[in-house]
Tab-separated table of N, CA and C in Angstrom:
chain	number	residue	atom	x	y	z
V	1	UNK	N	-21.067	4.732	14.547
V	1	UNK	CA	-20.597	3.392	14.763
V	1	UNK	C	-20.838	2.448	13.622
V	2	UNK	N	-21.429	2.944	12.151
V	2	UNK	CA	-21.440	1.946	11.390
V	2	UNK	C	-19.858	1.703	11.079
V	3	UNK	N	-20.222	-0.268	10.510
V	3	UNK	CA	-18.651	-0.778	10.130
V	3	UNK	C	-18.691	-0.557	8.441
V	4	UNK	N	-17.514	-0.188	8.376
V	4	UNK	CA	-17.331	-0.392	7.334
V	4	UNK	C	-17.129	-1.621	6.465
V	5	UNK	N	-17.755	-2.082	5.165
V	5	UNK	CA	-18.039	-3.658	4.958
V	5	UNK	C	-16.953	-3.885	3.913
V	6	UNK	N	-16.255	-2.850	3.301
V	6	UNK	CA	-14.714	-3.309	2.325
V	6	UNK	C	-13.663	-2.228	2.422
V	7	UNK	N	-12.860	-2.600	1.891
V	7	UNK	CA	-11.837	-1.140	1.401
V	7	UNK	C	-12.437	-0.810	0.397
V	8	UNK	N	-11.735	0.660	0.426
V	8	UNK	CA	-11.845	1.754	-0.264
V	8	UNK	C	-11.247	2.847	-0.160
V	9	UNK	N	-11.473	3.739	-1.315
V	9	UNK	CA	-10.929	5.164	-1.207
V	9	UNK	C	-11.876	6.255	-0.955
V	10	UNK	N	-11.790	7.152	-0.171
V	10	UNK	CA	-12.752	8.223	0.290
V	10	UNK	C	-12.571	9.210	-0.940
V	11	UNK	N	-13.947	9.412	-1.290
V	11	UNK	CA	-13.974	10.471	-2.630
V	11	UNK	C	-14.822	11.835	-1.912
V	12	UNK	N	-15.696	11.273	-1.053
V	12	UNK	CA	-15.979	12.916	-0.625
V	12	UNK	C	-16.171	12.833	1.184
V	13	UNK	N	-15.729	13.367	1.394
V	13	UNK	CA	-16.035	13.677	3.521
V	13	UNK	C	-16.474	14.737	4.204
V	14	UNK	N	-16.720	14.444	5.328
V	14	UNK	CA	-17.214	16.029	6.093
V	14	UNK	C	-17.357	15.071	7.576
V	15	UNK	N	-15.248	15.786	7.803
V	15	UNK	CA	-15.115	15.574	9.440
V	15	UNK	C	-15.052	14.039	9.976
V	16	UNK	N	-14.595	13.193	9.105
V	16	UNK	CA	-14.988	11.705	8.862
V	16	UNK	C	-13.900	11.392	10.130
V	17	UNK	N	-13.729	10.436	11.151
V	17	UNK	CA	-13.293	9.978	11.986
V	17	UNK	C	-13.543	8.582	11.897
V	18	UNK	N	-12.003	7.729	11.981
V	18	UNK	CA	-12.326	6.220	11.481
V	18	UNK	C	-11.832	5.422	13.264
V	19	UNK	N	-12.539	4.572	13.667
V	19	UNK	CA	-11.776	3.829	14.920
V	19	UNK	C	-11.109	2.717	14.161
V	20	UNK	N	-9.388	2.692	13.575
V	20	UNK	CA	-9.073	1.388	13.109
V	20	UNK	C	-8.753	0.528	14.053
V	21	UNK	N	-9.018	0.443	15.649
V	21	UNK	CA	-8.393	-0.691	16.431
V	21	UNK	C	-8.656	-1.612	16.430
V	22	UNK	N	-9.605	-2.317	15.399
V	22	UNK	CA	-9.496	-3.665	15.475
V	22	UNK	C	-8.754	-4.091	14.580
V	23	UNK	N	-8.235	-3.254	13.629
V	23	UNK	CA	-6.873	-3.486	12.574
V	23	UNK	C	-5.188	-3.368	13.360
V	24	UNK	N	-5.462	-1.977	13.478
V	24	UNK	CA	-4.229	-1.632	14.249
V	24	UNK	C	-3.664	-1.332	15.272
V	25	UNK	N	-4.980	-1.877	16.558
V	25	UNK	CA	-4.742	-1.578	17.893
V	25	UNK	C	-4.482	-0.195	18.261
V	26	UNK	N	-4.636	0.584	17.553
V	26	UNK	CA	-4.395	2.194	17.736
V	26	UNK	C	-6.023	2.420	18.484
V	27	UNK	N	-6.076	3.235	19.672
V	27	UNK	CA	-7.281	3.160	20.161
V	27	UNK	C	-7.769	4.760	19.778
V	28	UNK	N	-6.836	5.728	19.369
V	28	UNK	CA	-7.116	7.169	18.942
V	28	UNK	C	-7.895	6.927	17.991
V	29	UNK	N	-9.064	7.778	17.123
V	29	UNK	CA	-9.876	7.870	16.089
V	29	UNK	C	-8.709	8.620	14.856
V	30	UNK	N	-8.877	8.286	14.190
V	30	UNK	CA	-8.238	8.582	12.420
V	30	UNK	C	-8.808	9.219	12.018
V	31	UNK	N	-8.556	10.714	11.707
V	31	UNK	CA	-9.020	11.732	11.321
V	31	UNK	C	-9.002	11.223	9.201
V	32	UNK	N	-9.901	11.099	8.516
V	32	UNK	CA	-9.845	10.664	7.250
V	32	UNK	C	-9.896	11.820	6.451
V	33	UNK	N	-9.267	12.251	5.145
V	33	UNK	CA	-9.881	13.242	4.263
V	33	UNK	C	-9.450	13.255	2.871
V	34	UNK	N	-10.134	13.872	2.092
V	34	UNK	CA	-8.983	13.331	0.311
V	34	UNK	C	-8.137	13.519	0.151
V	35	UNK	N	-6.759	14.562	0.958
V	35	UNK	CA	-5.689	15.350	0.503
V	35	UNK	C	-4.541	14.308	1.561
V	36	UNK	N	-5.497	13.783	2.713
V	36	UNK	CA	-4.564	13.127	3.689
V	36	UNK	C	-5.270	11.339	4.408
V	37	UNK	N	-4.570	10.933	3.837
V	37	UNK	CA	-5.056	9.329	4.123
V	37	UNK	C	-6.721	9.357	3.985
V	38	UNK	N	-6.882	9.059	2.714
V	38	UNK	CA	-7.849	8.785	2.403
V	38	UNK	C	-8.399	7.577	2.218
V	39	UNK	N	-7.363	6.185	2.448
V	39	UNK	CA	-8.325	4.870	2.305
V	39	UNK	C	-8.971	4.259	4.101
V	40	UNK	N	-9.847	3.834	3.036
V	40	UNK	CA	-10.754	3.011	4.291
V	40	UNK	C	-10.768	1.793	4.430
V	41	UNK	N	-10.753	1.030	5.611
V	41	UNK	CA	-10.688	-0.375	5.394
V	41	UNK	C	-11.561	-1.242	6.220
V	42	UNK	N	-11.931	-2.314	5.585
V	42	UNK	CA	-13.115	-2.869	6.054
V	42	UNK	C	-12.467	-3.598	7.728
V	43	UNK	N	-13.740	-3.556	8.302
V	43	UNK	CA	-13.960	-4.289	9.596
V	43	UNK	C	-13.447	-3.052	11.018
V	44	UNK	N	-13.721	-1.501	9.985
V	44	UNK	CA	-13.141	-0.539	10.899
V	44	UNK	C	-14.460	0.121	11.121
V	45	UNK	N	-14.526	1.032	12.151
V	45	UNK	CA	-15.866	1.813	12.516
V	45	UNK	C	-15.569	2.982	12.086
V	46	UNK	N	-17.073	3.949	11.832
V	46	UNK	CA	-17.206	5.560	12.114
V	46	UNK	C	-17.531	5.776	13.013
V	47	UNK	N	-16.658	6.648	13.236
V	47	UNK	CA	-16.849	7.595	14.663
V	47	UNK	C	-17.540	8.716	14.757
V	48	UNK	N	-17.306	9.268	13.666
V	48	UNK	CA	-18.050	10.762	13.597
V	48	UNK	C	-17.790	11.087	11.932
V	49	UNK	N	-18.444	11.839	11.718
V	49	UNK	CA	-18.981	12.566	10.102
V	49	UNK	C	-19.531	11.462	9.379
V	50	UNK	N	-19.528	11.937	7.925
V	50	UNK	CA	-19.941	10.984	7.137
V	50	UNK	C	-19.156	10.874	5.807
V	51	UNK	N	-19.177	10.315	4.532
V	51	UNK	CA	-18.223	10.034	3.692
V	51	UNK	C	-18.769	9.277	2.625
V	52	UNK	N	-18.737	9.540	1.327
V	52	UNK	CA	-18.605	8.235	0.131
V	52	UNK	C	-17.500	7.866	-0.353
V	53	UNK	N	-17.385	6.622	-0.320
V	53	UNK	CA	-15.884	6.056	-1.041
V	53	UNK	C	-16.250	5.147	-2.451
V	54	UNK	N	-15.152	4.645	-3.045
V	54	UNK	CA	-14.896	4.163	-4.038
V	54	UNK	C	-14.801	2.702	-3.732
V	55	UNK	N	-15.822	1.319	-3.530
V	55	UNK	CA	-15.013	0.498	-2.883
V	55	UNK	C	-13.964	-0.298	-3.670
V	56	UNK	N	-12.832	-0.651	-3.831
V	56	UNK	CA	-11.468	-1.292	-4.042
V	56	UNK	C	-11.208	-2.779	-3.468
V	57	UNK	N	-11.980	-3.067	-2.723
V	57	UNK	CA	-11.908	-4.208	-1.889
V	57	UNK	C	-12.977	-5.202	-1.283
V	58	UNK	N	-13.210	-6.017	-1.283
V	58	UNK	CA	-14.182	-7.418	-0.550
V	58	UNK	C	-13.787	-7.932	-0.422
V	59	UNK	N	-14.337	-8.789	0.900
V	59	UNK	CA	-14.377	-10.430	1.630
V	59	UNK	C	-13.001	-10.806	1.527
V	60	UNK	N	-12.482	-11.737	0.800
V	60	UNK	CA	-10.920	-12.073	0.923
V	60	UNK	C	-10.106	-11.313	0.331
V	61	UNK	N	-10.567	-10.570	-0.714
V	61	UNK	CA	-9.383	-9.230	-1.358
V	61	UNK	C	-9.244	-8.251	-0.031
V	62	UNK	N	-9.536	-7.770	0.743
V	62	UNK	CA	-9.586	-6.694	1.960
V	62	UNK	C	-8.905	-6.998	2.640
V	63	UNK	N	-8.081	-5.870	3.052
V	63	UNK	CA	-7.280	-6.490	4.366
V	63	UNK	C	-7.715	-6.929	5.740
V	64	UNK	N	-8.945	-6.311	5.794
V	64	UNK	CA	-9.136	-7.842	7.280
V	64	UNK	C	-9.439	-9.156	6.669
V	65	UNK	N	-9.809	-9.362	5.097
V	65	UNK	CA	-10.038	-10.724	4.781
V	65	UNK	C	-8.874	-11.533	4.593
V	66	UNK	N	-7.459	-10.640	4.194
V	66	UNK	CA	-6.204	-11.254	4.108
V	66	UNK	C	-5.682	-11.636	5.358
V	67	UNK	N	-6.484	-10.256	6.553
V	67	UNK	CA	-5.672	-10.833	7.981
V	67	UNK	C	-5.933	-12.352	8.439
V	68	UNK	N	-7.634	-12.510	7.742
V	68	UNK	CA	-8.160	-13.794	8.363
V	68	UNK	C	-7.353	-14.987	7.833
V	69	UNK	N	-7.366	-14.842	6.531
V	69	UNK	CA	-7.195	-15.760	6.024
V	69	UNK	C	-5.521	-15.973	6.322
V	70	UNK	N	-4.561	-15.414	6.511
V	70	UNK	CA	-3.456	-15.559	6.844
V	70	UNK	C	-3.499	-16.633	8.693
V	71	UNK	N	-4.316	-15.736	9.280
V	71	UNK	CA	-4.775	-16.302	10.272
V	71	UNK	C	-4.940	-17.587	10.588
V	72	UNK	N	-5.783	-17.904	9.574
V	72	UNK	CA	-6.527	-19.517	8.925
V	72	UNK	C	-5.973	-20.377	8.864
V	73	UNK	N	-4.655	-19.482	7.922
V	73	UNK	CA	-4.071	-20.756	7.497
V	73	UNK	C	-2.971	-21.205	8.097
V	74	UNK	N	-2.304	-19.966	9.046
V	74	UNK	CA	-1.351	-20.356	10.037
V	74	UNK	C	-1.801	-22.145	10.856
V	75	UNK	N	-3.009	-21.826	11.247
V	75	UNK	CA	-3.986	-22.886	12.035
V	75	UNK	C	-3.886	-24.037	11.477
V	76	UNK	N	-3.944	-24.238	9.838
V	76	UNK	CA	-4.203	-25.411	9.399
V	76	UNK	C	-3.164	-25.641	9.483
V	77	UNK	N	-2.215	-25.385	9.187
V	77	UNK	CA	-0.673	-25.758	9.460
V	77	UNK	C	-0.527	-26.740	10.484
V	78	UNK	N	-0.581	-25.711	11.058
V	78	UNK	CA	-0.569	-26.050	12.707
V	78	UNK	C	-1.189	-27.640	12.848
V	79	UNK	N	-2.305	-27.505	12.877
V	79	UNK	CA	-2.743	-28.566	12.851
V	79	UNK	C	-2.535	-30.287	12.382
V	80	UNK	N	-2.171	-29.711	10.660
V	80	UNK	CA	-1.476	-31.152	9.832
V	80	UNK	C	-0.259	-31.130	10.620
V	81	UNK	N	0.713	-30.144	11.105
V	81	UNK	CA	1.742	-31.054	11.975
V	81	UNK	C	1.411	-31.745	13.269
V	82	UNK	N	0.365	-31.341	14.025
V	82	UNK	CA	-0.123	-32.447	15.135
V	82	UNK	C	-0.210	-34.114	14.111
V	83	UNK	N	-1.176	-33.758	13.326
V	83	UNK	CA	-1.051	-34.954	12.701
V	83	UNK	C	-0.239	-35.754	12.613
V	84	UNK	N	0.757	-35.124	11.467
V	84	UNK	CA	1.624	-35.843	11.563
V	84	UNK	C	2.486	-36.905	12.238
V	85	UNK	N	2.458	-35.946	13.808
V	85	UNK	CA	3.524	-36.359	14.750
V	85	UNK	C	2.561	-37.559	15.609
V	86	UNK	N	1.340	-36.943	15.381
V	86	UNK	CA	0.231	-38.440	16.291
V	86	UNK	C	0.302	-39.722	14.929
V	87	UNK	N	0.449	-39.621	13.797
V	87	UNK	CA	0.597	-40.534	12.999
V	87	UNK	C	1.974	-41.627	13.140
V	88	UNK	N	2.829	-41.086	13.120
V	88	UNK	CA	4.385	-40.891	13.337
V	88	UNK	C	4.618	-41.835	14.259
């Protein structure tokens, strides 16, 4: 059950199983390995084996940091148009 804390690329495994559903709502485990989908991405769990990767990614470069921040900023949006229209 550790999370994984960035992206990356898996350079070595043994039996590595990823839970991405808090990325992709897929609730099956992701079988990971070097020859077949080998990146990892932060804010996902291990399920089973173990693995070293290459990390490629942090905090706002990562794709859960892009999800957030896309997230974010939908909101602020959102928001300056309340403004607006209570100004208005």
């Amino acid at each position: 059950g550790d999370l994984l804390p960035a992206d990356g690329v898996l350079i070595q495994g043994n039996d590595l199983k990823i839970d991405e559903s808090a990325l992709t709502g897929e609730s099956d485990h992701v079988r990971k390995s070097l020859d077949k989908d080998p990146m990892l991405l932060s804010g996902t769990h291990v399920m089973e084996g173990s693995g070293k990767m290459v990390v490629t990614a942090v905090g706002v470069n990562s794709q859960s940091g892009i999800i957030f921040t896309l997230l974010g900023a939908g909101g602020d949006e959102e928001e300056e148009e309340r403004k607006d229209k209570k100004g208005g």
